[in-house]
Coordinates of C-alpha atoms in Angstrom, one line a residue:
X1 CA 12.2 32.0 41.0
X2 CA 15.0 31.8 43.4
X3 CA 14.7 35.6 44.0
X4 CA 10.9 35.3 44.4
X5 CA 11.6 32.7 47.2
X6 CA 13.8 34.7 49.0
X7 CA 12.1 37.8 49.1
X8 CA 9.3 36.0 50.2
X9 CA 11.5 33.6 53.1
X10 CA 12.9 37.9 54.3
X11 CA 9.2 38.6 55.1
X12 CA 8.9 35.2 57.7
X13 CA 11.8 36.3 59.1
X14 CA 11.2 39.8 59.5
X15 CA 8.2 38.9 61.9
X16 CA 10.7 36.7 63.8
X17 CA 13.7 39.6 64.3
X18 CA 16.2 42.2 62.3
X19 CA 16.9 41.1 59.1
X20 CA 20.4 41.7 57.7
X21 CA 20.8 40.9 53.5
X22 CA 23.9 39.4 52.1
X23 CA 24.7 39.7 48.7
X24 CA 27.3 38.2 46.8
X25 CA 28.5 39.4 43.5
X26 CA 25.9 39.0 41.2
X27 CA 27.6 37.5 37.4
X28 CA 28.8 39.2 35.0
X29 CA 27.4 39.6 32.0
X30 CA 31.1 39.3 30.8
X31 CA 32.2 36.1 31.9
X32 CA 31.7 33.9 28.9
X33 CA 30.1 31.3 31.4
X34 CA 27.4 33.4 32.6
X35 CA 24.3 31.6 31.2
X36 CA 25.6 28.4 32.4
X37 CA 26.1 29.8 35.6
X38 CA 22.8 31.1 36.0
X39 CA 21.1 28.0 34.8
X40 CA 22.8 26.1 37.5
X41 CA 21.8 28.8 40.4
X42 CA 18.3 28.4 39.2
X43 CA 18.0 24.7 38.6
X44 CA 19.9 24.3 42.0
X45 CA 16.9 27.0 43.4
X46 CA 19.7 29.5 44.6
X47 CA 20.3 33.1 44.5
X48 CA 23.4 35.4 45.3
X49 CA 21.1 37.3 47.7
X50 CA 20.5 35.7 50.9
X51 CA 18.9 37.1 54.5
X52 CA 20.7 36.5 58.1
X53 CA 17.7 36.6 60.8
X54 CA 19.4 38.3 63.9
X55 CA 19.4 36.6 66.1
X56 CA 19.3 33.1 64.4
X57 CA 19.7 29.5 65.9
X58 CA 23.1 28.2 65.3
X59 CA 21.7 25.1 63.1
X60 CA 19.6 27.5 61.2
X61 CA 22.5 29.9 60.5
X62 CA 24.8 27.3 59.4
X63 CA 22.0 25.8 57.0
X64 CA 22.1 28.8 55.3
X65 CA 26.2 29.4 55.4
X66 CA 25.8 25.9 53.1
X67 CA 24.0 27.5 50.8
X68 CA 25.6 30.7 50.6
X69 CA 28.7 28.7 49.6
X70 CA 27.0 26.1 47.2
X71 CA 26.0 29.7 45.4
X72 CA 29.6 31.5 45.8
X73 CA 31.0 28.0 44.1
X74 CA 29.1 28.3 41.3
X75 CA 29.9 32.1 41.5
X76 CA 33.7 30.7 41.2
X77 CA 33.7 27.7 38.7
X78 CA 35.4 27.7 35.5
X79 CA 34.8 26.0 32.5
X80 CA 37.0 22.4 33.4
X81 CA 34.3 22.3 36.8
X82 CA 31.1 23.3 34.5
X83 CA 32.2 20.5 32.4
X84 CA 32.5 17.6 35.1
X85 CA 29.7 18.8 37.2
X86 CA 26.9 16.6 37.1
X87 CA 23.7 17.5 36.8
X88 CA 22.6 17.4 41.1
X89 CA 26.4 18.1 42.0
X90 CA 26.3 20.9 44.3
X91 CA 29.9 20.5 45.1
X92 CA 32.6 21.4 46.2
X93 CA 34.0 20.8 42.6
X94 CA 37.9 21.3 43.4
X95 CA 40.2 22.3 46.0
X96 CA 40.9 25.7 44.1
X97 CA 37.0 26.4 44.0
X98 CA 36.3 25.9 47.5
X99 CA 38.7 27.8 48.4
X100 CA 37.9 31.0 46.4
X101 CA 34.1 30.1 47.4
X102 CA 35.3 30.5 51.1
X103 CA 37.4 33.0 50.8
X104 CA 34.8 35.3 48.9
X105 CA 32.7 34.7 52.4
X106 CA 35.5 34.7 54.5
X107 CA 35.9 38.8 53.2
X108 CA 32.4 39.8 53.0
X109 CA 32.2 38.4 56.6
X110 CA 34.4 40.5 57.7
X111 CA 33.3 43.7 56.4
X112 CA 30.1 42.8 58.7
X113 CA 32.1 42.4 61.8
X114 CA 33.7 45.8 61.5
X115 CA 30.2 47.6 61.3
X116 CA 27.4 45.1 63.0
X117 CA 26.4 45.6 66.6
X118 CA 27.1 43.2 69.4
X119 CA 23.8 40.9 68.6
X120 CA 24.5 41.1 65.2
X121 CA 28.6 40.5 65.9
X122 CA 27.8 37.1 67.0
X123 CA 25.7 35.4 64.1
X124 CA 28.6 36.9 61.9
X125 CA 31.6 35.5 64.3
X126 CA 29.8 32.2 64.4
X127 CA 29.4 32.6 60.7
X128 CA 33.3 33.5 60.2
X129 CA 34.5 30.6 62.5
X130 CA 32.9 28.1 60.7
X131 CA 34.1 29.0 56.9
X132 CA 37.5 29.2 58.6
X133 CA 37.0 25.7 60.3
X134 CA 35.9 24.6 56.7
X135 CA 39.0 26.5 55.3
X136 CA 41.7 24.8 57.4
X137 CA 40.1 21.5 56.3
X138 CA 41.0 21.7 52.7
X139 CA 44.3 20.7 51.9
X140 CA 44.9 19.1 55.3
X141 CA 46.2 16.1 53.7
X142 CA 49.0 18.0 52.3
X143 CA 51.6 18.5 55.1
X144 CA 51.2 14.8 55.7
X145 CA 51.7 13.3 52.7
X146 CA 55.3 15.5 52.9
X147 CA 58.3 14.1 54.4
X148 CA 60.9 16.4 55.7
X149 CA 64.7 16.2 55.4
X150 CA 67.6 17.5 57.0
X151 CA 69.6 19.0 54.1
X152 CA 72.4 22.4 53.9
X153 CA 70.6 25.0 53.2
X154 CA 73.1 27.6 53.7
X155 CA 72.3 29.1 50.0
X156 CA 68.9 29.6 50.7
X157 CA 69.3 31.4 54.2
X158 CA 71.5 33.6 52.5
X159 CA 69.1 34.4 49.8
X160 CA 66.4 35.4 52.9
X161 CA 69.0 37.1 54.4
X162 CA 69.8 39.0 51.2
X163 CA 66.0 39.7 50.7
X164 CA 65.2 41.5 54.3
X165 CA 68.2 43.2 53.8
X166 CA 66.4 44.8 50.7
X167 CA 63.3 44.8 52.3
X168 CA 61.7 41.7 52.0
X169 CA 59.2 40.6 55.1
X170 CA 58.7 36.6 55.7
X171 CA 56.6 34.8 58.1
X172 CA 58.5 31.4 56.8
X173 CA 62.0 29.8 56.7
X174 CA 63.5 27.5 54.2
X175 CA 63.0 23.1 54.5
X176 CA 63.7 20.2 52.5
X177 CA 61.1 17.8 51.5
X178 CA 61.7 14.1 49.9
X179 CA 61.3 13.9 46.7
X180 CA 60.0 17.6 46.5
X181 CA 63.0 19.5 46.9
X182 CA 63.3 22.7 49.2
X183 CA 59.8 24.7 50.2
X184 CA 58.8 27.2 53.0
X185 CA 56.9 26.4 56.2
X186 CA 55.6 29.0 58.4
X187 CA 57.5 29.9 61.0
X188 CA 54.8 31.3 63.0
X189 CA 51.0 30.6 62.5
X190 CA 49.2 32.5 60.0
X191 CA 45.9 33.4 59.2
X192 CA 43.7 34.0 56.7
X193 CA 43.9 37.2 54.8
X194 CA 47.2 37.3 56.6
X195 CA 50.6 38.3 54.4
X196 CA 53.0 35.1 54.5
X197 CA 55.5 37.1 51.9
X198 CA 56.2 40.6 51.0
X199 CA 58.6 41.4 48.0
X200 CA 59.3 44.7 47.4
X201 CA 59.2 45.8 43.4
X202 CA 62.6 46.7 43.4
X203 CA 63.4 43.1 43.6
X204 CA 61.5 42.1 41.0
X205 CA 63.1 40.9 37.9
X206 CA 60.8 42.6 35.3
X207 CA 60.9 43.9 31.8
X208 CA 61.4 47.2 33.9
X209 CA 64.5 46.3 35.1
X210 CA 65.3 44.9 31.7
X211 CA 65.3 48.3 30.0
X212 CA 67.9 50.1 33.0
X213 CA 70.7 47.1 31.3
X214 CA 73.3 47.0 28.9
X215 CA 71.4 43.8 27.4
X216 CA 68.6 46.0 26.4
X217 CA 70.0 48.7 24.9
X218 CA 72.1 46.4 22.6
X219 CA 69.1 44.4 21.4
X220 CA 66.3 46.9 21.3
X221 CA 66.3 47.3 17.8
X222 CA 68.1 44.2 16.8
X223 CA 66.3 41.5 15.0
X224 CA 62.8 42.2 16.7
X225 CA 64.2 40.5 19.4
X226 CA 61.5 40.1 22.4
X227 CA 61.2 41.4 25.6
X228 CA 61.0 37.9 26.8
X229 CA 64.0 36.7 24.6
X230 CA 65.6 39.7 26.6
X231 CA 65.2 38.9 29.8
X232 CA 66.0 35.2 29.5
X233 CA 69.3 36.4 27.7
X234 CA 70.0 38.9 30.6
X235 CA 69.4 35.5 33.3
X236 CA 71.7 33.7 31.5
X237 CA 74.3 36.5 31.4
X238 CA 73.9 37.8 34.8
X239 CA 74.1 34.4 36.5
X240 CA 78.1 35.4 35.6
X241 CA 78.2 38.5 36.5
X242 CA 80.1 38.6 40.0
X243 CA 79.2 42.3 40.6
X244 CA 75.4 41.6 39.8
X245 CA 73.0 43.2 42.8
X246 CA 71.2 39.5 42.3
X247 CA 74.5 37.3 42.4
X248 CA 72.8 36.0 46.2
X249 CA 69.7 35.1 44.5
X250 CA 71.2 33.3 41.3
X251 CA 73.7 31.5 44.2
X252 CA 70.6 30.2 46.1
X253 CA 68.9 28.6 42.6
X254 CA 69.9 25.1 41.6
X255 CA 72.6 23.6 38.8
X256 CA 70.4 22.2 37.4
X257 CA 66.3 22.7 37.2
X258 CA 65.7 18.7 36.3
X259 CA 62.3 19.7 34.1
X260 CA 61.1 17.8 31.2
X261 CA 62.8 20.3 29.3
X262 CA 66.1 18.1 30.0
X263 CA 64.4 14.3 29.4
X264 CA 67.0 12.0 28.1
X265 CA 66.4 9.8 25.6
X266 CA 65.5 7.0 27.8
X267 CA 62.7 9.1 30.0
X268 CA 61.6 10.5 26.0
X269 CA 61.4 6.7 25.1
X270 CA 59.4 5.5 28.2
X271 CA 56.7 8.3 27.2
X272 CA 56.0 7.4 23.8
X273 CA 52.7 6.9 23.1
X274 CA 51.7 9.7 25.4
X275 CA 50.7 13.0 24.5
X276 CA 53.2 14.3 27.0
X277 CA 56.0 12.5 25.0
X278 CA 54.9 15.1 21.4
X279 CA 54.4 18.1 24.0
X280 CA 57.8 17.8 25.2
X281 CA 59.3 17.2 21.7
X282 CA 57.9 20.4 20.6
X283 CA 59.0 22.0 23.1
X284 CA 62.5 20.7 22.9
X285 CA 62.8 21.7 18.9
X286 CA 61.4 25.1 20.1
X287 CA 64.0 26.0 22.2
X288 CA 66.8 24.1 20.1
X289 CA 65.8 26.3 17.1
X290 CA 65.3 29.3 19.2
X291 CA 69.4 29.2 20.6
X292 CA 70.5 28.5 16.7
X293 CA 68.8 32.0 15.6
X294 CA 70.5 33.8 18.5
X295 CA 73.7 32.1 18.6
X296 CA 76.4 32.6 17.3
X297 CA 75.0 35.4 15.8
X298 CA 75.0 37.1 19.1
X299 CA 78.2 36.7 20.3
X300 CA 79.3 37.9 16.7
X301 CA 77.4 41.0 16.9
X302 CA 78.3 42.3 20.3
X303 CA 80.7 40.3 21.5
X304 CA 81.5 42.3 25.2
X305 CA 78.2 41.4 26.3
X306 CA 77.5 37.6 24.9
X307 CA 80.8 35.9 25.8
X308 CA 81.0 32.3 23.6
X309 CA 81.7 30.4 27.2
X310 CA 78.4 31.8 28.5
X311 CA 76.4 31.8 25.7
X312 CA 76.2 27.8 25.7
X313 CA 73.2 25.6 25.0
X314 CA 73.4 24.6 28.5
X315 CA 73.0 27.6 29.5
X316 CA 70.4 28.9 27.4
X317 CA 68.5 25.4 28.1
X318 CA 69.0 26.3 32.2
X319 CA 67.4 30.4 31.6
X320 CA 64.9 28.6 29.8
X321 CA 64.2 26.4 32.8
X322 CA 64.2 29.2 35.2
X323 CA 61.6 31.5 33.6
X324 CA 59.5 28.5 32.6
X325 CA 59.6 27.0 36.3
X326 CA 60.1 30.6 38.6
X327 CA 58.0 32.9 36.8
X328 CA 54.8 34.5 37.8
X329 CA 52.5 36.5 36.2
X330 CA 52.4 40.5 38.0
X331 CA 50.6 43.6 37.4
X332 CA 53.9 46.5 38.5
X333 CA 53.0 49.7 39.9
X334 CA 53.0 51.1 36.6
X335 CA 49.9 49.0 35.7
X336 CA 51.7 47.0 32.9
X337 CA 51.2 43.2 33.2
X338 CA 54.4 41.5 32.6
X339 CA 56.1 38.1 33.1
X340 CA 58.8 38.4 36.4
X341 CA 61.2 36.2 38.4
X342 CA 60.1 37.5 42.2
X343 CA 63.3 36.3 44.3
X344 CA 62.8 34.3 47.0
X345 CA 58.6 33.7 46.0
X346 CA 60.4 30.8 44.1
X347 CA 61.1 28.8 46.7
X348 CA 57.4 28.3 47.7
X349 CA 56.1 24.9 46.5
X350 CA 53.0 23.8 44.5
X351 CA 49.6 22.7 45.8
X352 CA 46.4 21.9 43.9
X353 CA 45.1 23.1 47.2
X354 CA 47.7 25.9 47.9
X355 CA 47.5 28.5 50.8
X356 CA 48.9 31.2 48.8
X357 CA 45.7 31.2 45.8
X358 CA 45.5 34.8 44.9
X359 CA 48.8 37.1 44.5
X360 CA 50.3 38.7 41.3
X361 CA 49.4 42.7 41.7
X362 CA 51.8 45.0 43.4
X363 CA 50.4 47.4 46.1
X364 CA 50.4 50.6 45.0
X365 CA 50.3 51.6 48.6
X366 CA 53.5 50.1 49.7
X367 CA 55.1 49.4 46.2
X368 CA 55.5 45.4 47.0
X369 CA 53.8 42.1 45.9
X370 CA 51.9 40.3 49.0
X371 CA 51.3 37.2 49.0
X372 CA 48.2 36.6 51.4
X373 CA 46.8 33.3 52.7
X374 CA 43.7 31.7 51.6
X375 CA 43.3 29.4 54.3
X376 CA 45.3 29.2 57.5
X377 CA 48.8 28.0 57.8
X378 CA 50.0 26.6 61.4
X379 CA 53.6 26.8 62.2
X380 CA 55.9 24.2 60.7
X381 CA 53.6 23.3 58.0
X382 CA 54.6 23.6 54.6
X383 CA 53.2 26.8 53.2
X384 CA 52.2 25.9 49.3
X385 CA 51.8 28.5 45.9
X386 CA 49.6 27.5 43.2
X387 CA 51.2 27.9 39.7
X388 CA 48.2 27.8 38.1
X389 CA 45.2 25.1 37.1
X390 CA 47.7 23.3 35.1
X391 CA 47.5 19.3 34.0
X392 CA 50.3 16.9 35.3
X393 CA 51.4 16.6 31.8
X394 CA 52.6 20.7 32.1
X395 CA 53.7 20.7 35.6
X396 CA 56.3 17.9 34.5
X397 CA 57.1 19.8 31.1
X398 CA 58.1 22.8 32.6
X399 CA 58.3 22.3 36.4
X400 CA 59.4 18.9 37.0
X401 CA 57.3 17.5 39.3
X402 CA 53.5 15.8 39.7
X403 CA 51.7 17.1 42.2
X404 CA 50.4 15.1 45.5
X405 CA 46.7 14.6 45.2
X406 CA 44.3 14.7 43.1
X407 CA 44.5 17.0 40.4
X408 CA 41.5 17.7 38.9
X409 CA 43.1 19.5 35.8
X410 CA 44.8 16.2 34.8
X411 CA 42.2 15.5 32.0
X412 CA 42.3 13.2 28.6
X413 CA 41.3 14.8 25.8
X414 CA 39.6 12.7 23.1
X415 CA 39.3 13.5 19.6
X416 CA 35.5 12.9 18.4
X417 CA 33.4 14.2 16.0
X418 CA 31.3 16.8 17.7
X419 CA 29.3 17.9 14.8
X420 CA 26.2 15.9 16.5
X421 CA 26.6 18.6 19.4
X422 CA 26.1 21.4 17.1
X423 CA 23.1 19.9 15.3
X424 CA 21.5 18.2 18.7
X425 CA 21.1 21.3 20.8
X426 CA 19.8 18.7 24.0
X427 CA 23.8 17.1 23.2
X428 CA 25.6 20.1 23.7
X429 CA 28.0 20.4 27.0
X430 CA 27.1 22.4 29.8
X431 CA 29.4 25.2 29.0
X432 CA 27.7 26.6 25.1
X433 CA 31.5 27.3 24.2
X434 CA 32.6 23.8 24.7
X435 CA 33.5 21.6 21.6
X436 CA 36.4 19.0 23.0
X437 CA 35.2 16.4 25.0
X438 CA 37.5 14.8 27.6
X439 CA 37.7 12.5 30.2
X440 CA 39.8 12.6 34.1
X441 CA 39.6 9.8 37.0
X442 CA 35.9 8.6 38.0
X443 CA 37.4 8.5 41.4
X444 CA 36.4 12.7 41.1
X445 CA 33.2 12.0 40.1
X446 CA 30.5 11.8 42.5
X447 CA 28.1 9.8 39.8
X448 CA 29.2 6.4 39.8
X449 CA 26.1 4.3 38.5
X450 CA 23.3 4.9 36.0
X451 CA 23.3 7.2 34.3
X452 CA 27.1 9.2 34.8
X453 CA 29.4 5.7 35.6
X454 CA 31.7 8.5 36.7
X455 CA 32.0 10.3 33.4
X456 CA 31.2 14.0 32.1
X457 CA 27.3 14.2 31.6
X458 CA 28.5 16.3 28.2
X459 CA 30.8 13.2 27.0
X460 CA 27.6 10.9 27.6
X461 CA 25.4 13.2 25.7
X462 CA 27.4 13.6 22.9
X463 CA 27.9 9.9 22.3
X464 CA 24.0 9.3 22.9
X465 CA 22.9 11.3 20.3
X466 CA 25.6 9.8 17.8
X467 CA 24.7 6.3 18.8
X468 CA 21.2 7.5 18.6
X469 CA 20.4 6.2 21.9
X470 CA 19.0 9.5 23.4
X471 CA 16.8 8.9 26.7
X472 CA 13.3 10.7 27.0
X473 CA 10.1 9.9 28.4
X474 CA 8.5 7.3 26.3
X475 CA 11.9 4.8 26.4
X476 CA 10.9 1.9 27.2
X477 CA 12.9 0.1 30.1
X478 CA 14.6 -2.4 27.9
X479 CA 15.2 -0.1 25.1
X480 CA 17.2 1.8 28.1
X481 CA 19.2 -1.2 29.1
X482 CA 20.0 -1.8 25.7
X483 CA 21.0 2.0 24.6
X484 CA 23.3 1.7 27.8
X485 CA 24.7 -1.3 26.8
X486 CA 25.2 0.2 23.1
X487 CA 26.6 3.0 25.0
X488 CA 28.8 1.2 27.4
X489 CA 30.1 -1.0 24.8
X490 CA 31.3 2.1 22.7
X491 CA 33.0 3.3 25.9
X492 CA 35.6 0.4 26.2
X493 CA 35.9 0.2 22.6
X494 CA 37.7 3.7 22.6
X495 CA 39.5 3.5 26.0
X496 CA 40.3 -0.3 25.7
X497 CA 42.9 0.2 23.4
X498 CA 44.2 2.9 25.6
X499 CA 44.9 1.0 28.0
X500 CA 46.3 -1.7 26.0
X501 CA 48.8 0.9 24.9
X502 CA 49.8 1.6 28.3
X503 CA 51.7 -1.8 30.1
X504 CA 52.3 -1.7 33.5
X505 CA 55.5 -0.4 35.0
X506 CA 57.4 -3.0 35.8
X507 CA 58.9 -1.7 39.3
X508 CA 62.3 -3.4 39.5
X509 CA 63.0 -1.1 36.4
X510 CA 61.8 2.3 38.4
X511 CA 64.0 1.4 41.3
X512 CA 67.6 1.5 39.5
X513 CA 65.9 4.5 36.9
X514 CA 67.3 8.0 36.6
X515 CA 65.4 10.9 38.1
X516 CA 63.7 11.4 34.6
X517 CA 62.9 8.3 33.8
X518 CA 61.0 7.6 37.2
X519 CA 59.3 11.0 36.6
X520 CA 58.2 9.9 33.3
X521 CA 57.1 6.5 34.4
X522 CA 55.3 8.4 37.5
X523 CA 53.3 10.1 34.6
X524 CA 52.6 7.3 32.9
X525 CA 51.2 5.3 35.8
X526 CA 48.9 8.2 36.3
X527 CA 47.6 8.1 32.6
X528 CA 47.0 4.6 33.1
X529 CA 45.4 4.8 36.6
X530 CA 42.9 7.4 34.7
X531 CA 42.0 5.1 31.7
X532 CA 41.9 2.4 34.0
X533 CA 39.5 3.7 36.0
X534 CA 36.8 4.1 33.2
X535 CA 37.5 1.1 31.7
X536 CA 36.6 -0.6 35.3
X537 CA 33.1 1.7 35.5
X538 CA 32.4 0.8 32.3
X539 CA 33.2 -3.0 32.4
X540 CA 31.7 -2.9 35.9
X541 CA 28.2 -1.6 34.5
X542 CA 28.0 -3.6 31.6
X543 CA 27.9 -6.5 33.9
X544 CA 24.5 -4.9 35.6
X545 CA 22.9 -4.2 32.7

């Protein structure tokens, strides 16, 4: 239907002037979210095909910019947005969506500024300025919510020094933020699309390098040791090796990575209760039972190469750190995809609304991984990476931090029966492959009343059809009030106890508390903040009904 209607608004406007048709990329077939997709272009009456009337009044144009990017966000969600969207949600669903919305439009544009004519130059100019406008506004709060430091920094400066020696090219410098540690601002103003960082591949710490060393030649067939056991191994090792062609980079990295990883007891204690306190626990016996199957077994074996003073738990625990914190994700030349420390990349802080969005391929052109701008950075603002669409709960597990913000991947999972989903096809979530229900802050939600109070329309759906308190056309008004209150009631009665569960931090304790303790008890503020949150809706709506 969408299609029909635009084919049918291209004829009005080719009596009015040239007609110039815009396509995004239509969905895959592949993406496992393709159907919802679709359902939500259609019930939303939008297309990925869209016609620019040359030449076009500026309010006109921009009408339809909108709804070329309600289409490219849709285009862009994934299955945590599909979930939390409600049903007349047209966005934009998270920081990270808009800007790969924008960005998708910020390219296409381009490619018709290089071959339009003048008349046709200017709709598309207009058009670029604006989703660059809308660009630079996400994020903003970012740089202010940051608080700069004066802090030595010699280590660092050598490690850039060091990397443009060996080819590195940087558009930012090293700062210290409070409470965040050192990051990179720009030290010039940089643009979309622009290149903020260029690593050459040579300076990538890969399983590529792994296989010129001594480490891997020893181990190759030992054990089925791992590549990745390997190249933590080698970290650990070459941190001590004075001669090492990356002793300026393992100079510049800290004593000490302060991750969840290295809780004490008291932090572990002030968790409990969490489901941050078992994931760390695993975690913890992971490692611990990983350095008891390679040590001193090691050391005994090859001796030369795993010296008993470097092979510590210590460490072990700090190359465990490193990779789990520094690592990225990179396609080499070669095609392979592997797991890589990229020196001097780590010193680029995290954003749930990042500049630096899409990166992790090495061009073939140049042989070096560019890290390009999503939206613009001015200079002596804080340039930020995203690590990923990770919860709070794994950014302090293997980073060590929270993020500022809202974070919309900082969810609650809850652990219903969903066998009501599979038998009530009208219960089922919006995404067909979704089983787990969860819950995140009704402060994201843009449905606050009847019938969302700020939670996931799947959540609601499920517990409707268990309570039996489904909604259709012949419910009666009072049979609705009293399903919601039915419903409503069922709501605090799970995330009451939650709450209960979670006392309030008493702040005289934070002040005097060790760095993980604080960091734990930051966590578990948020938890509670979240649970509060719906326990408020809920209690709030009762009242009204």
């Amino acid at each position: 239907m969408a299609a029909a209607q635009a084919a049918a608004d291209a004829r009005k406007l080719g009596e009015r002037g040239e007609i110039v048709a815009f396509h995004l990329p239509p969905l895959s077939e592949e993406d496992p979210l393709h159907q919802d997709k679709k359902r939500l272009l259609e019930s939303r009456n939008l297309s990925c095909s869209f016609h620019i009337l040359i030449p076009c009044p500026a309010a006109d144009t921009l009408k339809l910019l909108d709804q070329m990017i309600q289409a490219a966000r849709i285009v862009h969600m994934d299955e945590l947005e599909l979930y939390f969207a409600g049903d007349d949600d047209i966005g934009p669903f998270s920081a990270r969506n808009e800007l790969e919305a924008l960005n998708l439009l910020f390219k296409m544009m381009n490619k018709l500024l290089l071959t339009s004519d003048a008349v046709s130059k200017e709709v598309f100019q207009m058009l670029q300025d604006e989703i660059v406008a809308r660009l630079r506004s996400v994020g903003k709060k970012d740089n202010a919510q940051m608080v700069s430091q004066t802090q030595n920094h010699d280590a660092e400066d050598s490690l850039l020094k060091w990397g443009e020696h060996h080819g590195v090219k940087c558009k930012l410098r090293i700062a210290f933020y409070q409470g965040a540690g050192r990051g990179m601002v720009a030290s010039e103003s940089i643009g979309v699309g622009d290149t903020a960082l260029e690593i050459p591949e040579s300076l990538i710490i890969s399983e590529e390098l792994l296989c010129q060393s001594e480490v891997f030649l020893a181990l190759k067939d030992f054990n089925n040791i791992t590549s990745e056991t390997m190249l933590l191994l080698w970290s650990m090792r070459e941190r001590h090796n004075l001669s090492s062609k990356f002793k300026t980079y393992f100079e510049a990295l800290p004593e000490n990575f302060n991750t969840g990883l290295s809780f004490g007891i008291d932090a572990l204690a002030a968790l409990e209760g969490t489901l941050l306190f078992d994931e760390i626990m695993q975690a913890k016996q992971h490692l611990r039972q990983q350095y008891e199957d390679l040590f001193p077994l090691l050391c005994i074996n090859f001796p030369e190469i795993f010296r008993k003073d470097v092979c510590t738990w210590d460490n072990f625990l700090w190359a465990c750190e490193l990779w789990y914190s520094n690592s990225m994700m990179v396609v080499l030349s070669s095609g392979k995809l592997s797991t890589c420390l990229v020196p001097v990349a780590g010193l680029l802080n995290h954003s749930v609304s990042p500049h630096i969005l899409n990166y992790g391929r090495v061009d073939e052109a140049t042989k070096s991984l560019k890290f390009p701008l999503s939206r613009p950075c001015d200079a002596g603002e804080q340039c930020f990476l995203s690590y990923g669409k990770h919860p709070g709960s794994h950014l302090v597990t293997f980073y060590g931090f929270l993020p500022r913000g809202d974070n919309p991947y900082d969810v609650i999972p809850l652990d219903l029966d969903t066998s009501a989903d599979e038998e009530d096809g009208a219960a089922q979530s919006m995404s067909t492959s979704q089983t787990t229900h969860m819950v995140r802050g009704t402060w994201l939600s843009r449905s606050g009343g009847f019938p969302m109070y700020g939670l996931p329309q799947p959540l609601l759906s499920h517990l409707r059809a268990a309570l039996g308190c489904g909604l259709d056309e012949s419910t009666t008004e009072a049979d609705i009030k009293e399903n919601d209150r039915v419903l409503l009631e069922t709501l605090l009665s799970i995330f009451n106890p939650m709450l209960e569960d979670l006392p309030e931090t008493d702040e005289s304790d934070r002040e005097s508390a060790s760095w993980d303790v604080k960091l734990a008890l930051d966590y578990k503020d948020l938890q509670r903040m979240i649970i509060s949150s719906i326990v408020t809706s809920c209690t709030s709506a009762l009242e009204n009904v």
